[in-house]
Amino acid sequence: MRTEPRPRAGALRVHTWGGRWGEALRAAVSGPFEEATGVRVRHEPHIGLPLPPALLSALEAGERPPVDVVWSNSVPALRAAEAGRTLPLDPVRMPVLTELRGRARPEGEAARSVVHPYVVYYVLGYHKEAFPAGPPRSWDVLLDERYRGRIALYPHGNGLHAIAQAMGGGKVADIPADMEACWRFLGRLRPRIAELEYSIGMEERLRGRQLDLCFRALPNVLAFQEGLPVGWSVPDEGTADTVDALWIPRGVPEEVADLAARYIAFALRPDVQQDWCRRLGVMPVHPAAGIPALLRRPDLPAHADDHRGILHVPERVKVEQQAAWESRFAEIFG
C-alpha cells in the first residue's frame, strides 16, 4: 500500500453506520488511513438512512457540525448538496476523482461535493430452513400465504419501488410519472409484512424463525450469515440498487476539511476500494479495484456503470420523489 504524506496529527470524526458496515470501514479505510497519516479517526455510528438530528440542526444553523466526514446514503447527501450544506471536493487536490466510473459522481451541481464510493445491490434474504428446495426465484414469493407475517422490509419500503412497479405489471421506465402498478403491488403485500425495520437486531428474529424472508441490501444479509442459516438470491425479475456517498459538511474548519478530503481520496484509491468493497459485498467505482468474488455472477452487473439485471431508478428521481413516496407508502401501510 502506498504511503500518504503525513499531515499534522489530529483527529477526524466520521459519521458511519454500525455492524458490518462500520467494521468494514474501520478495517479497510479508517485503520489504514490512521497508519498512513497519523491522524486518529473516530467513528460516530448512526442507525438508518436519514441524517441524525444533531447533524441536521448544525447544518441548518450554519454551525460547526458534529462530524467532519459524512458517510451516508446518496439521497440525504444530494439533498444537503442542493441546500448548499456541503463543501466542494477539488479534483485538483483529489485527482482520484477523475479516475472513477461515471456512477461515482451524481448529476448536476451535487457532483462538485458528493462522491459515490460503491454500488449496493438489494437481494432477497431467506431462512434456509424455510426453503429446503433451494432459494426463491421470484419476488412473487413475498405474496405466498405460507410466509404471511414472516417478512421484513426497510422503513418506508426503501429500495423496493422499482421491484414493486415491475411485479405490479408496470414499467420501471414509467417511474415516477405512473406508479399505480407499484402502489397496487404494495397494497397486496401489506398484510404479509411483519416489520418495517433496519437490520440491527434482526438476527434474533431470524434465529427464532419469526422471519423467513427479508428484503435487504446485500451487506446486511452477509452479516446475518455469520452464525445463521441465511441465504440470498437475486430473483429472476431482477433487483434494485442504491449508492452511498462520502461528503464534507459545511462548517468544518479549513484545516480539518483538508484532512477530510484526504480521507475521502484515500477511500477511493483502488487498493483501498478493493478491500473495502470485498468486506462489504458491494461494487467498487474505481475501475482498477477488483470486484468481490460473490458479485461475479450473471444475474448482477459486471461493473458499477452496468445495469444488467437491475431495475434501475436514478438517484435524482429518488431525491425528488422521496417525500411523496414515503407519504404514499404510509397511506398503504398505515
Short mmCIF file of C-alpha atoms in Angstrom, two decimals:
data_model
loop_
_atom_site.label_atom_id
_atom_site.label_comp_id
_atom_site.label_asym_id
_atom_site.label_seq_id
_atom_site.Cartn_x
_atom_site.Cartn_y
_atom_site.Cartn_z
CA MET A 1 0.00 0.00 0.00
CA ARG A 2 1.37 3.44 -0.92
CA THR A 3 2.14 5.78 1.95
CA GLU A 4 0.39 9.13 2.22
CA PRO A 5 2.04 12.45 3.12
CA ARG A 6 1.84 12.73 6.89
CA PRO A 7 -0.10 15.88 7.87
CA ARG A 8 -0.05 17.33 11.35
CA ALA A 9 -1.52 14.74 13.73
CA GLY A 10 -5.09 15.35 14.74
CA ALA A 11 -8.47 13.66 14.89
CA LEU A 12 -11.15 13.21 12.28
CA ARG A 13 -14.78 12.43 13.15
CA VAL A 14 -16.54 10.21 10.61
CA HIS A 15 -20.29 9.63 10.52
CA THR A 16 -20.79 5.89 9.99
CA TRP A 17 -23.18 3.01 10.38
CA GLY A 18 -22.57 0.21 12.87
CA GLY A 19 -22.35 -3.56 12.50
CA ARG A 20 -20.71 -4.99 9.39
CA TRP A 21 -20.76 -1.57 7.75
CA GLY A 22 -18.73 0.17 10.44
CA GLU A 23 -16.42 -2.80 10.88
CA ALA A 24 -15.58 -2.81 7.17
CA LEU A 25 -14.92 0.93 7.17
CA ARG A 26 -12.62 0.62 10.19
CA ALA A 27 -10.66 -2.32 8.79
CA ALA A 28 -10.32 -1.17 5.19
CA VAL A 29 -10.35 2.64 5.36
CA SER A 30 -10.10 4.28 8.79
CA GLY A 31 -7.45 1.99 10.29
CA PRO A 32 -5.12 2.10 7.26
CA PHE A 33 -5.65 5.88 6.98
CA GLU A 34 -4.57 6.28 10.60
CA GLU A 35 -1.43 4.24 9.93
CA ALA A 36 -0.62 6.17 6.77
CA THR A 37 -1.21 9.67 8.12
CA GLY A 38 -1.00 9.62 11.91
CA VAL A 39 -4.49 11.14 12.05
CA ARG A 40 -6.82 9.46 14.54
CA VAL A 41 -10.22 8.60 13.07
CA ARG A 42 -13.20 8.48 15.41
CA HIS A 43 -16.34 6.77 14.15
CA GLU A 44 -19.69 8.30 15.11
CA PRO A 45 -22.22 5.48 14.46
CA HIS A 46 -25.81 6.10 13.43
CA ILE A 47 -28.73 3.81 12.54
CA GLY A 48 -30.88 4.41 9.47
CA LEU A 49 -30.84 6.43 6.27
CA PRO A 50 -31.94 9.91 7.45
CA LEU A 51 -29.17 12.11 8.82
CA PRO A 52 -29.11 12.34 12.64
CA PRO A 53 -30.85 15.35 14.23
CA ALA A 54 -27.61 16.81 15.65
CA LEU A 55 -26.04 16.94 12.21
CA LEU A 56 -29.16 18.32 10.56
CA SER A 57 -29.61 21.06 13.16
CA ALA A 58 -25.96 22.12 12.88
CA LEU A 59 -26.22 22.32 9.08
CA GLU A 60 -29.45 24.31 9.27
CA ALA A 61 -27.97 26.73 11.82
CA GLY A 62 -24.68 27.13 9.97
CA GLU A 63 -22.74 25.84 12.98
CA ARG A 64 -19.77 23.51 13.08
CA PRO A 65 -21.20 20.01 12.53
CA PRO A 66 -20.60 17.14 14.99
CA VAL A 67 -18.71 15.16 12.29
CA ASP A 68 -16.09 16.06 9.69
CA VAL A 69 -16.83 13.40 7.06
CA VAL A 70 -20.30 12.04 6.36
CA TRP A 71 -20.81 8.53 5.02
CA SER A 72 -24.49 8.35 4.20
CA ASN A 73 -26.96 7.18 1.61
CA SER A 74 -26.95 9.24 -1.56
CA VAL A 75 -30.41 10.78 -1.09
CA PRO A 76 -29.66 12.79 2.09
CA ALA A 77 -26.23 13.66 0.67
CA LEU A 78 -27.72 15.10 -2.51
CA ARG A 79 -30.36 16.98 -0.54
CA ALA A 80 -27.61 18.50 1.61
CA ALA A 81 -25.68 19.47 -1.52
CA GLU A 82 -28.74 21.10 -3.07
CA ALA A 83 -29.21 23.14 0.10
CA GLY A 84 -25.61 24.38 -0.04
CA ARG A 85 -24.61 22.42 3.06
CA THR A 86 -21.63 20.56 1.61
CA LEU A 87 -18.05 21.60 0.85
CA PRO A 88 -16.64 21.11 -2.66
CA LEU A 89 -14.34 18.18 -3.47
CA ASP A 90 -11.50 19.55 -5.57
CA PRO A 91 -10.30 17.18 -8.33
CA VAL A 92 -7.01 19.08 -8.50
CA ARG A 93 -6.27 18.24 -4.87
CA MET A 94 -8.07 14.88 -5.19
CA PRO A 95 -7.03 13.56 -8.64
CA VAL A 96 -8.54 10.16 -7.87
CA LEU A 97 -11.94 11.77 -8.55
CA THR A 98 -11.09 11.89 -12.25
CA GLU A 99 -10.31 8.15 -12.36
CA LEU A 100 -13.70 6.83 -11.24
CA ARG A 101 -16.58 5.34 -13.18
CA GLY A 102 -19.49 7.60 -14.06
CA ARG A 103 -21.72 6.21 -11.30
CA ALA A 104 -19.37 7.73 -8.74
CA ARG A 105 -20.45 11.28 -9.47
CA PRO A 106 -24.07 12.48 -9.22
CA GLU A 107 -25.71 14.65 -11.81
CA GLY A 108 -25.60 18.43 -11.76
CA GLU A 109 -24.19 20.73 -9.12
CA ALA A 110 -24.01 17.97 -6.49
CA ALA A 111 -21.14 16.38 -8.45
CA ARG A 112 -18.88 19.12 -7.06
CA SER A 113 -19.25 17.94 -3.46
CA VAL A 114 -20.58 14.36 -3.33
CA VAL A 115 -18.93 11.13 -4.42
CA HIS A 116 -20.44 7.64 -4.50
CA PRO A 117 -17.72 5.13 -3.48
CA TYR A 118 -19.59 1.95 -4.48
CA VAL A 119 -22.91 0.49 -5.65
CA VAL A 120 -25.08 -1.64 -3.34
CA TYR A 121 -27.41 -4.35 -4.64
CA TYR A 122 -30.62 -5.35 -2.90
CA VAL A 123 -31.33 -9.05 -2.55
CA LEU A 124 -33.97 -11.38 -1.16
CA GLY A 125 -32.67 -12.85 2.08
CA TYR A 126 -34.24 -16.10 3.21
CA HIS A 127 -34.03 -18.57 6.10
CA LYS A 128 -32.71 -21.81 4.63
CA GLU A 129 -34.93 -23.96 6.88
CA ALA A 130 -37.98 -22.36 5.24
CA PHE A 131 -36.66 -23.13 1.73
CA PRO A 132 -35.24 -26.66 1.78
CA ALA A 133 -35.67 -26.97 -2.01
CA GLY A 134 -33.39 -24.01 -2.65
CA PRO A 135 -33.55 -20.22 -2.90
CA PRO A 136 -36.74 -18.45 -4.02
CA ARG A 137 -36.52 -17.43 -7.68
CA SER A 138 -39.31 -14.82 -7.89
CA TRP A 139 -40.37 -11.79 -5.90
CA ASP A 140 -43.84 -13.33 -6.01
CA VAL A 141 -42.78 -15.41 -3.00
CA LEU A 142 -43.48 -12.30 -0.93
CA LEU A 143 -47.19 -12.83 -1.67
CA ASP A 144 -47.14 -16.52 -0.71
CA GLU A 145 -49.56 -17.19 2.16
CA ARG A 146 -47.02 -19.53 3.78
CA TYR A 147 -44.89 -16.53 4.68
CA ARG A 148 -47.62 -14.16 5.83
CA GLY A 149 -46.37 -12.25 8.88
CA ARG A 150 -42.81 -13.57 8.42
CA ILE A 151 -41.40 -10.94 6.05
CA ALA A 152 -39.36 -7.80 6.74
CA LEU A 153 -38.89 -4.69 4.60
CA TYR A 154 -36.99 -1.48 5.28
CA PRO A 155 -38.84 1.53 6.74
CA HIS A 156 -40.89 3.34 4.06
CA GLY A 157 -40.24 0.40 1.73
CA ASN A 158 -36.86 1.88 0.89
CA GLY A 159 -35.34 0.29 -2.20
CA LEU A 160 -38.45 -1.66 -3.18
CA HIS A 161 -40.24 0.76 -5.51
CA ALA A 162 -38.80 -0.42 -8.83
CA ILE A 163 -39.36 -4.06 -7.91
CA ALA A 164 -42.94 -3.38 -6.83
CA GLN A 165 -43.54 -1.48 -10.07
CA ALA A 166 -42.34 -4.43 -12.16
CA MET A 167 -44.18 -7.04 -10.08
CA GLY A 168 -47.37 -4.98 -10.29
CA GLY A 169 -47.24 -5.18 -14.09
CA GLY A 170 -45.83 -1.71 -14.69
CA LYS A 171 -42.70 -0.43 -16.39
CA VAL A 172 -39.73 0.88 -14.45
CA ALA A 173 -39.33 3.49 -17.21
CA ASP A 174 -42.69 4.95 -16.12
CA ILE A 175 -41.30 5.87 -12.67
CA PRO A 176 -42.20 8.42 -11.35
CA ALA A 177 -44.90 9.53 -13.81
CA ASP A 178 -47.10 6.45 -13.48
CA MET A 179 -46.57 4.27 -10.40
CA GLU A 180 -50.01 2.79 -9.87
CA ALA A 181 -48.56 -0.67 -10.52
CA CYS A 182 -46.11 -0.13 -7.66
CA TRP A 183 -48.76 1.00 -5.19
CA ARG A 184 -51.04 -1.84 -6.26
CA PHE A 185 -48.35 -4.44 -5.55
CA LEU A 186 -47.51 -2.85 -2.21
CA GLY A 187 -51.20 -2.94 -1.30
CA ARG A 188 -51.25 -6.68 -1.90
CA LEU A 189 -48.03 -7.05 0.07
CA ARG A 190 -49.15 -5.08 3.12
CA PRO A 191 -50.97 -7.90 5.02
CA ARG A 192 -47.96 -10.18 4.73
CA ILE A 193 -45.34 -7.88 6.24
CA ALA A 194 -44.23 -8.44 9.84
CA GLU A 195 -41.93 -5.44 10.26
CA LEU A 196 -40.52 -2.36 8.61
CA GLU A 197 -37.13 -2.11 10.27
CA TYR A 198 -33.43 -1.60 9.72
CA SER A 199 -31.18 -4.61 10.20
CA ILE A 200 -29.68 -4.08 13.67
CA GLY A 201 -31.16 -6.78 15.92
CA MET A 202 -32.91 -8.63 13.11
CA GLU A 203 -30.60 -11.60 13.67
CA GLU A 204 -32.63 -12.57 16.74
CA ARG A 205 -35.91 -12.70 14.82
CA LEU A 206 -34.28 -14.80 12.13
CA ARG A 207 -32.73 -17.09 14.71
CA GLY A 208 -36.12 -17.58 16.38
CA ARG A 209 -37.80 -18.21 12.98
CA GLN A 210 -40.05 -15.20 13.43
CA LEU A 211 -38.86 -14.13 9.98
CA ASP A 212 -38.42 -16.26 6.88
CA LEU A 213 -37.84 -13.56 4.24
CA CYS A 214 -36.27 -10.13 4.27
CA PHE A 215 -35.68 -7.56 1.57
CA ARG A 216 -32.20 -6.26 2.37
CA ALA A 217 -29.07 -4.67 1.00
CA LEU A 218 -26.60 -7.46 0.38
CA PRO A 219 -24.14 -6.36 3.14
CA ASN A 220 -26.90 -6.80 5.72
CA VAL A 221 -27.64 -10.36 4.59
CA LEU A 222 -23.93 -11.19 4.61
CA ALA A 223 -23.85 -10.06 8.23
CA PHE A 224 -26.81 -12.37 9.02
CA GLN A 225 -24.89 -15.29 7.52
CA GLU A 226 -22.31 -15.04 10.30
CA GLY A 227 -23.88 -17.68 12.54
CA LEU A 228 -27.30 -18.07 10.93
CA PRO A 229 -28.58 -20.40 8.15
CA VAL A 230 -29.49 -17.47 5.90
CA GLY A 231 -29.08 -17.35 2.13
CA TRP A 232 -29.78 -14.76 -0.54
CA SER A 233 -31.00 -14.71 -4.10
CA VAL A 234 -31.43 -12.29 -6.97
CA PRO A 235 -34.93 -13.19 -8.24
CA ASP A 236 -35.39 -13.77 -11.95
CA GLU A 237 -37.27 -10.49 -12.48
CA GLY A 238 -34.14 -8.56 -11.46
CA THR A 239 -33.38 -6.43 -8.43
CA ALA A 240 -32.77 -2.83 -7.41
CA ASP A 241 -29.63 -0.93 -6.47
CA THR A 242 -28.57 2.09 -4.47
CA VAL A 243 -25.44 4.14 -3.82
CA ASP A 244 -23.98 5.62 -0.68
CA ALA A 245 -21.99 8.83 -0.51
CA LEU A 246 -18.97 10.47 1.05
CA TRP A 247 -19.06 14.22 1.64
CA ILE A 248 -17.81 17.01 3.88
CA PRO A 249 -20.47 19.06 5.71
CA ARG A 250 -20.29 22.83 5.51
CA GLY A 251 -18.98 24.39 8.71
CA VAL A 252 -15.94 22.13 9.05
CA PRO A 253 -12.84 24.37 9.54
CA GLU A 254 -10.48 24.60 6.59
CA GLU A 255 -7.63 22.64 8.14
CA VAL A 256 -9.99 19.83 9.16
CA ALA A 257 -11.70 19.92 5.75
CA ASP A 258 -8.29 19.26 4.21
CA LEU A 259 -7.93 16.12 6.34
CA ALA A 260 -11.49 15.13 5.44
CA ALA A 261 -10.69 15.44 1.74
CA ARG A 262 -7.56 13.30 2.23
CA TYR A 263 -9.68 10.67 3.95
CA ILE A 264 -12.23 10.56 1.12
CA ALA A 265 -9.48 10.41 -1.52
CA PHE A 266 -7.85 7.58 0.44
CA ALA A 267 -11.15 5.64 0.49
CA LEU A 268 -11.33 5.92 -3.32
CA ARG A 269 -7.86 4.55 -4.00
CA PRO A 270 -8.13 1.27 -5.94
CA ASP A 271 -6.31 -0.82 -3.33
CA VAL A 272 -8.45 0.58 -0.51
CA GLN A 273 -11.61 0.28 -2.63
CA GLN A 274 -10.88 -3.35 -3.35
CA ASP A 275 -10.54 -4.28 0.33
CA TRP A 276 -13.47 -2.13 1.49
CA CYS A 277 -15.87 -3.42 -1.15
CA ARG A 278 -14.80 -7.03 -0.60
CA ARG A 279 -15.59 -6.71 3.11
CA LEU A 280 -18.99 -5.12 2.42
CA GLY A 281 -20.04 -7.10 -0.65
CA VAL A 282 -20.56 -4.05 -2.87
CA MET A 283 -19.39 -2.93 -6.33
CA PRO A 284 -16.38 -0.56 -6.39
CA VAL A 285 -16.40 2.57 -8.55
CA HIS A 286 -12.68 2.63 -9.28
CA PRO A 287 -12.05 0.62 -12.48
CA ALA A 288 -8.74 -0.69 -11.14
CA ALA A 289 -10.29 -2.16 -7.99
CA GLY A 290 -11.04 -5.88 -8.09
CA ILE A 291 -14.71 -6.88 -7.95
CA PRO A 292 -15.73 -9.03 -4.96
CA ALA A 293 -15.98 -12.69 -5.94
CA LEU A 294 -19.57 -13.06 -4.72
CA LEU A 295 -20.70 -10.35 -7.20
CA ARG A 296 -19.20 -12.08 -10.22
CA ARG A 297 -22.40 -13.76 -11.36
CA PRO A 298 -24.56 -13.48 -14.50
CA ASP A 299 -27.59 -12.01 -12.71
CA LEU A 300 -25.66 -8.97 -11.43
CA PRO A 301 -23.83 -6.14 -13.23
CA ALA A 302 -20.25 -6.56 -14.41
CA HIS A 303 -19.16 -3.14 -13.10
CA ALA A 304 -20.53 -0.01 -11.41
CA ASP A 305 -21.83 1.59 -14.62
CA ASP A 306 -23.54 -1.60 -15.80
CA HIS A 307 -27.29 -2.06 -15.18
CA ARG A 308 -27.55 -5.73 -16.18
CA GLY A 309 -30.21 -7.38 -14.03
CA ILE A 310 -31.06 -4.09 -12.33
CA LEU A 311 -34.45 -2.39 -12.21
CA HIS A 312 -32.68 0.94 -12.03
CA VAL A 313 -34.11 4.24 -10.79
CA PRO A 314 -31.70 7.21 -10.95
CA GLU A 315 -30.68 8.86 -7.68
CA ARG A 316 -32.06 12.16 -8.97
CA VAL A 317 -35.56 10.65 -9.16
CA LYS A 318 -35.24 9.22 -5.65
CA VAL A 319 -34.29 12.63 -4.26
CA GLU A 320 -37.17 14.38 -5.98
CA GLN A 321 -39.76 11.76 -5.03
CA GLN A 322 -38.69 10.72 -1.54
CA ALA A 323 -41.27 12.72 0.41
CA ALA A 324 -44.15 11.79 -1.91
CA TRP A 325 -43.18 8.11 -1.91
CA GLU A 326 -42.95 7.99 1.87
CA SER A 327 -46.37 9.63 2.16
CA ARG A 328 -47.99 7.18 -0.25
CA PHE A 329 -46.30 4.23 1.46
CA ALA A 330 -47.63 5.43 4.82
CA GLU A 331 -51.16 5.58 3.39
CA ILE A 332 -50.87 1.97 2.26
CA PHE A 333 -49.14 0.57 5.32
CA GLY A 334 -50.76 2.73 7.96
#
